[in-house]
mmCIF file with all atom_site columns, C-alpha atoms in Angstrom:
data_model
loop_
_atom_site.group_PDB
_atom_site.id
_atom_site.type_symbol
_atom_site.label_atom_id
_atom_site.label_alt_id
_atom_site.label_comp_id
_atom_site.label_asym_id
_atom_site.label_entity_id
_atom_site.label_seq_id
_atom_site.pdbx_PDB_ins_code
_atom_site.Cartn_x
_atom_site.Cartn_y
_atom_site.Cartn_z
_atom_site.occupancy
_atom_site.B_iso_or_equiv
_atom_site.pdbx_formal_charge
_atom_site.auth_seq_id
_atom_site.auth_comp_id
_atom_site.auth_asym_id
_atom_site.auth_atom_id
_atom_site.pdbx_PDB_model_num
ATOM 1   C CA . SER L 1 1   ? -28.722 -16.717 -9.336  1.00 0.00 ? 1   SER L CA 1
ATOM 2   C CA . GLN L 1 2   ? -29.157 -13.239 -7.967  1.00 0.00 ? 2   GLN L CA 1
ATOM 3   C CA . GLN L 1 3   ? -27.259 -11.687 -10.861 1.00 0.00 ? 3   GLN L CA 1
ATOM 4   C CA . GLY L 1 4   ? -29.174 -9.145  -12.893 1.00 0.00 ? 4   GLY L CA 1
ATOM 5   C CA . GLU L 1 5   ? -29.200 -8.925  -16.633 1.00 0.00 ? 5   GLU L CA 1
ATOM 6   C CA . GLU L 1 6   ? -27.979 -6.112  -18.819 1.00 0.00 ? 6   GLU L CA 1
ATOM 7   C CA . ASP L 1 7   ? -29.192 -5.578  -22.322 1.00 0.00 ? 7   ASP L CA 1
ATOM 8   C CA . PRO L 1 8   ? -27.542 -5.353  -24.760 1.00 0.00 ? 8   PRO L CA 1
ATOM 9   C CA . GLN L 1 9   ? -24.355 -7.188  -23.837 1.00 0.00 ? 9   GLN L CA 1
ATOM 10  C CA . ALA L 1 10  ? -22.454 -5.087  -26.356 1.00 0.00 ? 10  ALA L CA 1
ATOM 11  C CA . LEU L 1 11  ? -23.281 -1.802  -28.042 1.00 0.00 ? 11  LEU L CA 1
ATOM 12  C CA . SER L 1 12  ? -21.316 0.060   -30.700 1.00 0.00 ? 12  SER L CA 1
ATOM 13  C CA . ILE L 1 13  ? -22.281 3.597   -31.726 1.00 0.00 ? 13  ILE L CA 1
ATOM 14  C CA . GLN L 1 14  ? -20.818 6.668   -33.419 1.00 0.00 ? 14  GLN L CA 1
ATOM 15  C CA . GLU L 1 15  ? -19.614 9.628   -31.401 1.00 0.00 ? 15  GLU L CA 1
ATOM 16  C CA . GLY L 1 16  ? -22.453 12.080  -30.837 1.00 0.00 ? 16  GLY L CA 1
ATOM 17  C CA . GLU L 1 17  ? -25.168 9.440   -30.829 1.00 0.00 ? 17  GLU L CA 1
ATOM 18  C CA . ASN L 1 18  ? -27.124 8.461   -27.741 1.00 0.00 ? 18  ASN L CA 1
ATOM 19  C CA . ALA L 1 19  ? -26.523 5.139   -26.014 1.00 0.00 ? 19  ALA L CA 1
ATOM 20  C CA . THR L 1 20  ? -29.234 3.318   -24.106 1.00 0.00 ? 20  THR L CA 1
ATOM 21  C CA . MET L 1 21  ? -28.564 0.363   -21.843 1.00 0.00 ? 21  MET L CA 1
ATOM 22  C CA . ASN L 1 22  ? -31.144 -1.623  -19.947 1.00 0.00 ? 22  ASN L CA 1
ATOM 23  C CA . CYS L 1 23  ? -30.946 -3.618  -16.774 1.00 0.00 ? 23  CYS L CA 1
ATOM 24  C CA . SER L 1 24  ? -33.319 -6.046  -15.102 1.00 0.00 ? 24  SER L CA 1
ATOM 25  C CA . TYR L 1 25  ? -33.166 -7.338  -11.555 1.00 0.00 ? 25  TYR L CA 1
ATOM 26  C CA . LYS L 1 26  ? -34.932 -10.057 -9.656  1.00 0.00 ? 26  LYS L CA 1
ATOM 27  C CA . THR L 1 27  ? -35.719 -9.001  -6.101  1.00 0.00 ? 27  THR L CA 1
ATOM 28  C CA . SER L 1 28  ? -37.217 -5.887  -4.513  1.00 0.00 ? 28  SER L CA 1
ATOM 29  C CA . ILE L 1 29  ? -34.678 -3.128  -4.044  1.00 0.00 ? 29  ILE L CA 1
ATOM 30  C CA . ASN L 1 30  ? -33.902 -0.066  -1.950  1.00 0.00 ? 30  ASN L CA 1
ATOM 31  C CA . ASN L 1 31  ? -31.906 1.587   -4.698  1.00 0.00 ? 31  ASN L CA 1
ATOM 32  C CA . LEU L 1 32  ? -30.189 0.889   -7.979  1.00 0.00 ? 32  LEU L CA 1
ATOM 33  C CA . GLN L 1 33  ? -26.824 2.218   -9.054  1.00 0.00 ? 33  GLN L CA 1
ATOM 34  C CA . TRP L 1 34  ? -24.953 2.388   -12.320 1.00 0.00 ? 34  TRP L CA 1
ATOM 35  C CA . TYR L 1 35  ? -21.181 2.005   -12.497 1.00 0.00 ? 35  TYR L CA 1
ATOM 36  C CA . ARG L 1 36  ? -18.630 2.294   -15.274 1.00 0.00 ? 36  ARG L CA 1
ATOM 37  C CA . GLN L 1 37  ? -15.539 0.153   -15.591 1.00 0.00 ? 37  GLN L CA 1
ATOM 38  C CA . ASN L 1 38  ? -12.801 1.052   -18.018 1.00 0.00 ? 38  ASN L CA 1
ATOM 39  C CA . SER L 1 39  ? -10.665 -1.794  -19.279 1.00 0.00 ? 39  SER L CA 1
ATOM 40  C CA . GLY L 1 40  ? -8.214  -2.897  -16.615 1.00 0.00 ? 40  GLY L CA 1
ATOM 41  C CA . ARG L 1 41  ? -9.364  -0.268  -14.139 1.00 0.00 ? 41  ARG L CA 1
ATOM 42  C CA . GLY L 1 42  ? -11.641 -0.061  -11.119 1.00 0.00 ? 42  GLY L CA 1
ATOM 43  C CA . LEU L 1 43  ? -15.332 0.684   -10.914 1.00 0.00 ? 43  LEU L CA 1
ATOM 44  C CA . VAL L 1 44  ? -16.543 4.272   -10.959 1.00 0.00 ? 44  VAL L CA 1
ATOM 45  C CA . HIS L 1 45  ? -19.898 5.171   -9.451  1.00 0.00 ? 45  HIS L CA 1
ATOM 46  C CA . LEU L 1 46  ? -22.088 7.101   -11.904 1.00 0.00 ? 46  LEU L CA 1
ATOM 47  C CA . ILE L 1 47  ? -25.529 7.574   -10.442 1.00 0.00 ? 47  ILE L CA 1
ATOM 48  C CA . LEU L 1 48  ? -27.910 6.182   -7.817  1.00 0.00 ? 48  LEU L CA 1
ATOM 49  C CA . ILE L 1 49  ? -31.679 6.084   -8.085  1.00 0.00 ? 49  ILE L CA 1
ATOM 50  C CA . ARG L 1 50  ? -33.854 5.202   -5.108  1.00 0.00 ? 50  ARG L CA 1
ATOM 51  C CA . SER L 1 51  ? -36.777 2.825   -5.319  1.00 0.00 ? 51  SER L CA 1
ATOM 52  C CA . ASN L 1 52  ? -39.274 5.674   -4.897  1.00 0.00 ? 52  ASN L CA 1
ATOM 53  C CA . GLU L 1 53  ? -37.778 7.635   -7.801  1.00 0.00 ? 53  GLU L CA 1
ATOM 54  C CA . ARG L 1 54  ? -38.680 7.112   -11.444 1.00 0.00 ? 54  ARG L CA 1
ATOM 55  C CA . GLU L 1 55  ? -36.098 9.220   -13.236 1.00 0.00 ? 55  GLU L CA 1
ATOM 56  C CA . LYS L 1 56  ? -32.860 10.953  -12.405 1.00 0.00 ? 56  LYS L CA 1
ATOM 57  C CA . HIS L 1 57  ? -30.431 13.110  -14.368 1.00 0.00 ? 57  HIS L CA 1
ATOM 58  C CA . SER L 1 58  ? -26.747 13.797  -13.937 1.00 0.00 ? 58  SER L CA 1
ATOM 59  C CA . GLY L 1 59  ? -24.983 15.685  -16.710 1.00 0.00 ? 59  GLY L CA 1
ATOM 60  C CA . ARG L 1 60  ? -25.294 13.618  -19.882 1.00 0.00 ? 60  ARG L CA 1
ATOM 61  C CA . LEU L 1 61  ? -26.731 10.688  -17.953 1.00 0.00 ? 61  LEU L CA 1
ATOM 62  C CA . ARG L 1 62  ? -30.399 9.885   -17.514 1.00 0.00 ? 62  ARG L CA 1
ATOM 63  C CA . VAL L 1 63  ? -31.534 6.923   -15.473 1.00 0.00 ? 63  VAL L CA 1
ATOM 64  C CA . THR L 1 64  ? -35.060 5.565   -15.260 1.00 0.00 ? 64  THR L CA 1
ATOM 65  C CA . LEU L 1 65  ? -36.425 2.991   -12.870 1.00 0.00 ? 65  LEU L CA 1
ATOM 66  C CA . ASP L 1 66  ? -39.579 0.910   -13.260 1.00 0.00 ? 66  ASP L CA 1
ATOM 67  C CA . THR L 1 67  ? -40.048 -1.117  -10.095 1.00 0.00 ? 67  THR L CA 1
ATOM 68  C CA . SER L 1 68  ? -43.169 -2.807  -11.462 1.00 0.00 ? 68  SER L CA 1
ATOM 69  C CA . LYS L 1 69  ? -41.086 -4.292  -14.268 1.00 0.00 ? 69  LYS L CA 1
ATOM 70  C CA . LYS L 1 70  ? -37.947 -4.579  -12.130 1.00 0.00 ? 70  LYS L CA 1
ATOM 71  C CA . SER L 1 71  ? -35.970 -2.758  -14.774 1.00 0.00 ? 71  SER L CA 1
ATOM 72  C CA . SER L 1 72  ? -33.808 0.312   -15.218 1.00 0.00 ? 72  SER L CA 1
ATOM 73  C CA . SER L 1 73  ? -32.302 2.104   -18.175 1.00 0.00 ? 73  SER L CA 1
ATOM 74  C CA . LEU L 1 74  ? -29.221 4.276   -18.527 1.00 0.00 ? 74  LEU L CA 1
ATOM 75  C CA . LEU L 1 75  ? -29.146 6.824   -21.335 1.00 0.00 ? 75  LEU L CA 1
ATOM 76  C CA . ILE L 1 76  ? -25.903 8.557   -22.268 1.00 0.00 ? 76  ILE L CA 1
ATOM 77  C CA . THR L 1 77  ? -26.556 11.504  -24.557 1.00 0.00 ? 77  THR L CA 1
ATOM 78  C CA . ALA L 1 78  ? -24.116 12.956  -27.084 1.00 0.00 ? 78  ALA L CA 1
ATOM 79  C CA . SER L 1 79  ? -21.675 10.112  -26.515 1.00 0.00 ? 79  SER L CA 1
ATOM 80  C CA . ARG L 1 80  ? -17.909 10.605  -26.670 1.00 0.00 ? 80  ARG L CA 1
ATOM 81  C CA . ALA L 1 81  ? -15.083 8.203   -27.394 1.00 0.00 ? 81  ALA L CA 1
ATOM 82  C CA . ALA L 1 82  ? -14.121 8.506   -23.728 1.00 0.00 ? 82  ALA L CA 1
ATOM 83  C CA . ASP L 1 83  ? -17.460 6.926   -22.780 1.00 0.00 ? 83  ASP L CA 1
ATOM 84  C CA . THR L 1 84  ? -16.159 3.608   -24.113 1.00 0.00 ? 84  THR L CA 1
ATOM 85  C CA . ALA L 1 85  ? -16.320 1.249   -21.133 1.00 0.00 ? 85  ALA L CA 1
ATOM 86  C CA . SER L 1 86  ? -18.358 -1.498  -19.515 1.00 0.00 ? 86  SER L CA 1
ATOM 87  C CA . TYR L 1 87  ? -21.456 -0.334  -17.697 1.00 0.00 ? 87  TYR L CA 1
ATOM 88  C CA . PHE L 1 88  ? -22.930 -2.260  -14.794 1.00 0.00 ? 88  PHE L CA 1
ATOM 89  C CA . CYS L 1 89  ? -26.164 -1.858  -12.901 1.00 0.00 ? 89  CYS L CA 1
ATOM 90  C CA . VAL L 1 90  ? -26.088 -2.744  -9.226  1.00 0.00 ? 90  VAL L CA 1
ATOM 91  C CA . SER L 1 91  ? -29.266 -3.411  -7.304  1.00 0.00 ? 91  SER L CA 1
ATOM 92  C CA . SER L 1 92  ? -29.369 -3.124  -3.523  1.00 0.00 ? 92  SER L CA 1
ATOM 93  C CA . GLY L 1 93  ? -32.053 -4.951  -1.612  1.00 0.00 ? 93  GLY L CA 1
ATOM 94  C CA . SER L 1 94  ? -32.993 -5.563  1.983   1.00 0.00 ? 94  SER L CA 1
ATOM 95  C CA . ALA L 1 95  ? -30.536 -8.448  2.221   1.00 0.00 ? 95  ALA L CA 1
ATOM 96  C CA . ARG L 1 96  ? -27.740 -5.843  2.363   1.00 0.00 ? 96  ARG L CA 1
ATOM 97  C CA . GLN L 1 97  ? -26.155 -7.336  -0.664  1.00 0.00 ? 97  GLN L CA 1
ATOM 98  C CA . LEU L 1 98  ? -25.190 -5.695  -3.903  1.00 0.00 ? 98  LEU L CA 1
ATOM 99  C CA . THR L 1 99  ? -26.191 -7.640  -6.974  1.00 0.00 ? 99  THR L CA 1
ATOM 100 C CA . PHE L 1 100 ? -24.277 -6.821  -10.127 1.00 0.00 ? 100 PHE L CA 1
ATOM 101 C CA . GLY L 1 101 ? -25.562 -7.211  -13.636 1.00 0.00 ? 101 GLY L CA 1
ATOM 102 C CA . SER L 1 102 ? -23.310 -8.853  -16.200 1.00 0.00 ? 102 SER L CA 1
ATOM 103 C CA . GLY L 1 103 ? -22.545 -5.520  -17.849 1.00 0.00 ? 103 GLY L CA 1
ATOM 104 C CA . THR L 1 104 ? -22.895 -3.818  -21.223 1.00 0.00 ? 104 THR L CA 1
ATOM 105 C CA . GLN L 1 105 ? -19.742 -3.178  -23.211 1.00 0.00 ? 105 GLN L CA 1
ATOM 106 C CA . LEU L 1 106 ? -20.170 0.206   -24.898 1.00 0.00 ? 106 LEU L CA 1
ATOM 107 C CA . THR L 1 107 ? -17.879 1.204   -27.754 1.00 0.00 ? 107 THR L CA 1
ATOM 108 C CA . VAL L 1 108 ? -18.091 4.766   -29.039 1.00 0.00 ? 108 VAL L CA 1
ATOM 109 C CA . LEU L 1 109 ? -16.415 5.151   -32.404 1.00 0.00 ? 109 LEU L CA 1
ATOM 110 C CA . PRO L 1 110 ? -14.763 8.502   -33.191 1.00 0.00 ? 110 PRO L CA 1
ATOM 111 C CA . GLY J 2 1   ? -7.338  7.649   3.487   1.00 0.00 ? 1   GLY J CA 1
ATOM 112 C CA . ALA J 2 2   ? -8.871  9.372   0.496   1.00 0.00 ? 2   ALA J CA 1
ATOM 113 C CA . GLY J 2 3   ? -9.899  6.158   -1.222  1.00 0.00 ? 3   GLY J CA 1
ATOM 114 C CA . VAL J 2 4   ? -10.130 2.418   -0.770  1.00 0.00 ? 4   VAL J CA 1
ATOM 115 C CA . SER J 2 5   ? -6.684  0.897   -0.854  1.00 0.00 ? 5   SER J CA 1
ATOM 116 C CA . GLN J 2 6   ? -5.996  -2.717  -1.744  1.00 0.00 ? 6   GLN J CA 1
ATOM 117 C CA . SER J 2 7   ? -2.751  -4.623  -1.538  1.00 0.00 ? 7   SER J CA 1
ATOM 118 C CA . PRO J 2 8   ? -0.992  -6.203  -3.190  1.00 0.00 ? 8   PRO J CA 1
ATOM 119 C CA . SER J 2 9   ? -2.065  -4.893  -6.582  1.00 0.00 ? 9   SER J CA 1
ATOM 120 C CA . ASN J 2 10  ? -0.747  -8.045  -8.240  1.00 0.00 ? 10  ASN J CA 1
ATOM 121 C CA . LYS J 2 11  ? -0.040  -11.471 -6.806  1.00 0.00 ? 11  LYS J CA 1
ATOM 122 C CA . VAL J 2 12  ? 1.274   -14.542 -8.574  1.00 0.00 ? 12  VAL J CA 1
ATOM 123 C CA . THR J 2 13  ? 1.229   -17.686 -6.484  1.00 0.00 ? 13  THR J CA 1
ATOM 124 C CA . GLU J 2 14  ? 1.757   -21.374 -6.954  1.00 0.00 ? 14  GLU J CA 1
ATOM 125 C CA . LYS J 2 15  ? -1.171  -23.726 -6.810  1.00 0.00 ? 15  LYS J CA 1
ATOM 126 C CA . GLY J 2 16  ? -1.676  -25.012 -3.277  1.00 0.00 ? 16  GLY J CA 1
ATOM 127 C CA . LYS J 2 17  ? -0.202  -21.983 -1.534  1.00 0.00 ? 17  LYS J CA 1
ATOM 128 C CA . ASP J 2 18  ? -2.194  -19.663 0.745   1.00 0.00 ? 18  ASP J CA 1
ATOM 129 C CA . VAL J 2 19  ? -2.663  -15.987 -0.098  1.00 0.00 ? 19  VAL J CA 1
ATOM 130 C CA . GLU J 2 20  ? -3.874  -13.020 1.921   1.00 0.00 ? 20  GLU J CA 1
ATOM 131 C CA . LEU J 2 21  ? -5.427  -9.965  0.308   1.00 0.00 ? 21  LEU J CA 1
ATOM 132 C CA . ARG J 2 22  ? -5.823  -6.710  2.167   1.00 0.00 ? 22  ARG J CA 1
ATOM 133 C CA . CYS J 2 23  ? -8.363  -3.913  1.949   1.00 0.00 ? 23  CYS J CA 1
ATOM 134 C CA . ASP J 2 24  ? -8.160  -0.527  3.683   1.00 0.00 ? 24  ASP J CA 1
ATOM 135 C CA . PRO J 2 25  ? -11.575 1.138   3.431   1.00 0.00 ? 25  PRO J CA 1
ATOM 136 C CA . ILE J 2 26  ? -12.275 4.829   3.633   1.00 0.00 ? 26  ILE J CA 1
ATOM 137 C CA . SER J 2 27  ? -12.093 5.952   7.248   1.00 0.00 ? 27  SER J CA 1
ATOM 138 C CA . GLY J 2 28  ? -15.546 5.926   8.836   1.00 0.00 ? 28  GLY J CA 1
ATOM 139 C CA . HIS J 2 29  ? -17.122 3.605   6.301   1.00 0.00 ? 29  HIS J CA 1
ATOM 140 C CA . THR J 2 30  ? -18.994 0.913   8.191   1.00 0.00 ? 30  THR J CA 1
ATOM 141 C CA . ALA J 2 31  ? -19.913 -1.318  5.256   1.00 0.00 ? 31  ALA J CA 1
ATOM 142 C CA . LEU J 2 32  ? -17.249 -3.270  3.394   1.00 0.00 ? 32  LEU J CA 1
ATOM 143 C CA . TYR J 2 33  ? -17.703 -5.709  0.514   1.00 0.00 ? 33  TYR J CA 1
ATOM 144 C CA . TRP J 2 34  ? -15.462 -8.183  -1.272  1.00 0.00 ? 34  TRP J CA 1
ATOM 145 C CA . TYR J 2 35  ? -16.080 -9.142  -4.892  1.00 0.00 ? 35  TYR J CA 1
ATOM 146 C CA . ARG J 2 36  ? -14.350 -11.317 -7.444  1.00 0.00 ? 36  ARG J CA 1
ATOM 147 C CA . GLN J 2 37  ? -14.178 -10.649 -11.162 1.00 0.00 ? 37  GLN J CA 1
ATOM 148 C CA . ARG J 2 38  ? -12.951 -13.408 -13.414 1.00 0.00 ? 38  ARG J CA 1
ATOM 149 C CA . LEU J 2 39  ? -11.629 -12.519 -16.838 1.00 0.00 ? 39  LEU J CA 1
ATOM 150 C CA . GLY J 2 40  ? -14.433 -11.361 -19.122 1.00 0.00 ? 40  GLY J CA 1
ATOM 151 C CA . GLN J 2 41  ? -17.124 -11.830 -16.493 1.00 0.00 ? 41  GLN J CA 1
ATOM 152 C CA . GLY J 2 42  ? -19.181 -9.621  -14.213 1.00 0.00 ? 42  GLY J CA 1
ATOM 153 C CA . LEU J 2 43  ? -18.604 -9.080  -10.524 1.00 0.00 ? 43  LEU J CA 1
ATOM 154 C CA . GLU J 2 44  ? -19.328 -11.911 -8.132  1.00 0.00 ? 44  GLU J CA 1
ATOM 155 C CA . PHE J 2 45  ? -20.274 -11.083 -4.548  1.00 0.00 ? 45  PHE J CA 1
ATOM 156 C CA . LEU J 2 46  ? -18.160 -12.849 -1.930  1.00 0.00 ? 46  LEU J CA 1
ATOM 157 C CA . ILE J 2 47  ? -18.835 -11.376 1.516   1.00 0.00 ? 47  ILE J CA 1
ATOM 158 C CA . TYR J 2 48  ? -20.128 -8.262  3.250   1.00 0.00 ? 48  TYR J CA 1
ATOM 159 C CA . PHE J 2 49  ? -19.123 -6.703  6.595   1.00 0.00 ? 49  PHE J CA 1
ATOM 160 C CA . GLN J 2 50  ? -21.108 -4.302  8.722   1.00 0.00 ? 50  GLN J CA 1
ATOM 161 C CA . GLY J 2 51  ? -18.523 -3.139  11.240  1.00 0.00 ? 51  GLY J CA 1
ATOM 162 C CA . ASN J 2 52  ? -16.536 -6.249  12.064  1.00 0.00 ? 52  ASN J CA 1
ATOM 163 C CA . SER J 2 53  ? -19.402 -8.685  11.705  1.00 0.00 ? 53  SER J CA 1
ATOM 164 C CA . ALA J 2 54  ? -20.210 -10.508 8.506   1.00 0.00 ? 54  ALA J CA 1
ATOM 165 C CA . PRO J 2 55  ? -23.984 -11.010 8.246   1.00 0.00 ? 55  PRO J CA 1
ATOM 166 C CA . ASP J 2 56  ? -23.724 -12.399 4.745   1.00 0.00 ? 56  ASP J CA 1
ATOM 167 C CA . LYS J 2 57  ? -21.043 -14.910 3.805   1.00 0.00 ? 57  LYS J CA 1
ATOM 168 C CA . SER J 2 58  ? -23.191 -16.593 1.195   1.00 0.00 ? 58  SER J CA 1
ATOM 169 C CA . GLY J 2 59  ? -20.928 -15.661 -1.679  1.00 0.00 ? 59  GLY J CA 1
ATOM 170 C CA . LEU J 2 60  ? -17.777 -17.374 -0.444  1.00 0.00 ? 60  LEU J CA 1
ATOM 171 C CA . PRO J 2 61  ? -17.208 -20.120 -3.048  1.00 0.00 ? 61  PRO J CA 1
ATOM 172 C CA . SER J 2 62  ? -15.715 -22.720 -0.726  1.00 0.00 ? 62  SER J CA 1
ATOM 173 C CA . ASP J 2 63  ? -14.345 -23.265 2.778   1.00 0.00 ? 63  ASP J CA 1
ATOM 174 C CA . ARG J 2 64  ? -10.910 -22.360 1.429   1.00 0.00 ? 64  ARG J CA 1
ATOM 175 C CA . PHE J 2 65  ? -12.082 -18.744 1.462   1.00 0.00 ? 65  PHE J CA 1
ATOM 176 C CA . SER J 2 66  ? -12.336 -16.732 4.663   1.00 0.00 ? 66  SER J CA 1
ATOM 177 C CA . ALA J 2 67  ? -12.378 -13.053 5.586   1.00 0.00 ? 67  ALA J CA 1
ATOM 178 C CA . GLU J 2 68  ? -11.897 -10.963 8.676   1.00 0.00 ? 68  GLU J CA 1
ATOM 179 C CA . ARG J 2 69  ? -12.301 -7.320  9.543   1.00 0.00 ? 69  ARG J CA 1
ATOM 180 C CA . THR J 2 70  ? -10.823 -5.420  12.458  1.00 0.00 ? 70  THR J CA 1
ATOM 181 C CA . GLY J 2 71  ? -13.428 -3.023  13.815  1.00 0.00 ? 71  GLY J CA 1
ATOM 182 C CA . GLU J 2 72  ? -14.440 -0.669  11.032  1.00 0.00 ? 72  GLU J CA 1
ATOM 183 C CA . SER J 2 73  ? -11.011 -0.777  9.522   1.00 0.00 ? 73  SER J CA 1
ATOM 184 C CA . VAL J 2 74  ? -8.831  -3.169  7.570   1.00 0.00 ? 74  VAL J CA 1
ATOM 185 C CA . SER J 2 75  ? -10.207 -6.365  6.109   1.00 0.00 ? 75  SER J CA 1
ATOM 186 C CA . THR J 2 76  ? -8.271  -9.376  4.898   1.00 0.00 ? 76  THR J CA 1
ATOM 187 C CA . LEU J 2 77  ? -9.479  -12.039 2.494   1.00 0.00 ? 77  LEU J CA 1
ATOM 188 C CA . THR J 2 78  ? -7.592  -15.309 2.812   1.00 0.00 ? 78  THR J CA 1
ATOM 189 C CA . ILE J 2 79  ? -7.595  -18.055 0.230   1.00 0.00 ? 79  ILE J CA 1
ATOM 190 C CA . GLN J 2 80  ? -6.096  -21.332 1.374   1.00 0.00 ? 80  GLN J CA 1
ATOM 191 C CA . ARG J 2 81  ? -4.658  -24.007 -0.921  1.00 0.00 ? 81  ARG J CA 1
ATOM 192 C CA . THR J 2 82  ? -5.191  -21.837 -3.986  1.00 0.00 ? 82  THR J CA 1
ATOM 193 C CA . GLN J 2 83  ? -6.457  -23.398 -7.192  1.00 0.00 ? 83  GLN J CA 1
ATOM 194 C CA . GLN J 2 84  ? -6.153  -22.135 -10.764 1.00 0.00 ? 84  GLN J CA 1
ATOM 195 C CA . GLU J 2 85  ? -9.853  -21.252 -10.835 1.00 0.00 ? 85  GLU J CA 1
ATOM 196 C CA . ASP J 2 86  ? -9.180  -18.758 -8.031  1.00 0.00 ? 86  ASP J CA 1
ATOM 197 C CA . SER J 2 87  ? -7.348  -16.563 -10.551 1.00 0.00 ? 87  SER J CA 1
ATOM 198 C CA . ALA J 2 88  ? -9.298  -13.316 -10.786 1.00 0.00 ? 88  ALA J CA 1
ATOM 199 C CA . VAL J 2 89  ? -9.315  -9.681  -9.763  1.00 0.00 ? 89  VAL J CA 1
ATOM 200 C CA . TYR J 2 90  ? -10.490 -9.339  -6.178  1.00 0.00 ? 90  TYR J CA 1
ATOM 201 C CA . LEU J 2 91  ? -12.237 -6.027  -5.541  1.00 0.00 ? 91  LEU J CA 1
ATOM 202 C CA . CYS J 2 92  ? -13.060 -4.406  -2.237  1.00 0.00 ? 92  CYS J CA 1
ATOM 203 C CA . ALA J 2 93  ? -15.641 -1.645  -1.774  1.00 0.00 ? 93  ALA J CA 1
ATOM 204 C CA . SER J 2 94  ? -16.780 0.405   1.194   1.00 0.00 ? 94  SER J CA 1
ATOM 205 C CA . SER J 2 95  ? -19.585 2.803   1.996   1.00 0.00 ? 95  SER J CA 1
ATOM 206 C CA . LEU J 2 96  ? -20.782 4.872   4.950   1.00 0.00 ? 96  LEU J CA 1
ATOM 207 C CA . ASP J 2 97  ? -23.644 2.482   5.314   1.00 0.00 ? 97  ASP J CA 1
ATOM 208 C CA . PHE J 2 98  ? -25.611 0.294   2.978   1.00 0.00 ? 98  PHE J CA 1
ATOM 209 C CA . GLU J 2 99  ? -28.421 2.793   2.662   1.00 0.00 ? 99  GLU J CA 1
ATOM 210 C CA . VAL J 2 100 ? -26.287 5.842   1.987   1.00 0.00 ? 100 VAL J CA 1
ATOM 211 C CA . GLY J 2 101 ? -24.921 6.885   -1.368  1.00 0.00 ? 101 GLY J CA 1
ATOM 212 C CA . GLY J 2 102 ? -22.731 4.938   -3.707  1.00 0.00 ? 102 GLY J CA 1
ATOM 213 C CA . TYR J 2 103 ? -19.859 2.627   -3.033  1.00 0.00 ? 103 TYR J CA 1
ATOM 214 C CA . THR J 2 104 ? -16.193 3.413   -3.421  1.00 0.00 ? 104 THR J CA 1
ATOM 215 C CA . PHE J 2 105 ? -14.188 0.625   -4.956  1.00 0.00 ? 105 PHE J CA 1
ATOM 216 C CA . GLY J 2 106 ? -10.513 -0.115  -4.616  1.00 0.00 ? 106 GLY J CA 1
ATOM 217 C CA . SER J 2 107 ? -8.442  -0.808  -7.708  1.00 0.00 ? 107 SER J CA 1
ATOM 218 C CA . GLY J 2 108 ? -8.327  -4.490  -6.914  1.00 0.00 ? 108 GLY J CA 1
ATOM 219 C CA . THR J 2 109 ? -5.806  -7.264  -6.459  1.00 0.00 ? 109 THR J CA 1
ATOM 220 C CA . ARG J 2 110 ? -5.060  -9.303  -9.572  1.00 0.00 ? 110 ARG J CA 1
ATOM 221 C CA . LEU J 2 111 ? -4.430  -12.865 -8.398  1.00 0.00 ? 111 LEU J CA 1
ATOM 222 C CA . THR J 2 112 ? -2.834  -15.372 -10.738 1.00 0.00 ? 112 THR J CA 1
ATOM 223 C CA . VAL J 2 113 ? -2.483  -18.966 -9.631  1.00 0.00 ? 113 VAL J CA 1
ATOM 224 C CA . VAL J 2 114 ? 0.062   -20.914 -11.676 1.00 0.00 ? 114 VAL J CA 1
#
């Protein structure tokens, strides 16, 4: 299967804490993207990191990429209840195909 | 349009009937993808279009599934002789090109086969 793996599958934290999610993929990539999906709603693009980048920031989001380990992490700092959602990593390789991870369900408790 | 539009938003059909799902990508987006998301599962790639050609159909689950795209515009996903396991949310996404930026997703079509 080309599907990537997210770790953990579920994460529950208190508001204000940081949340870290990890993602592994199997083939070489051009870029990796993180998306958020709220229950019953569509996917929202969060951030893209290219294969030649190691770290990228966007607001409260920090993404790292380790191509030698074929892994990425998404850090959400100072989490809010509104961050509660499923988070997916999406790897894009030369086959012009997006490969989705299975997702991490994040619950931020007020 | 401003976003990716999918129709219908909900479809309930009887087992054995054919259904057609429509996706209107953002104007100018050359790449278009179809995905399926079953309840409680991640997204499953179905097919990808670059313009009106489909270089990668590897994700289509069976020959009951087919898709077409007119130029760099509307795409339709057709499921023939629907089965209960076809019940899922079908998502469409588009982008300027594979290499450029993120993907914009439609809100999906929720298909229920009874």
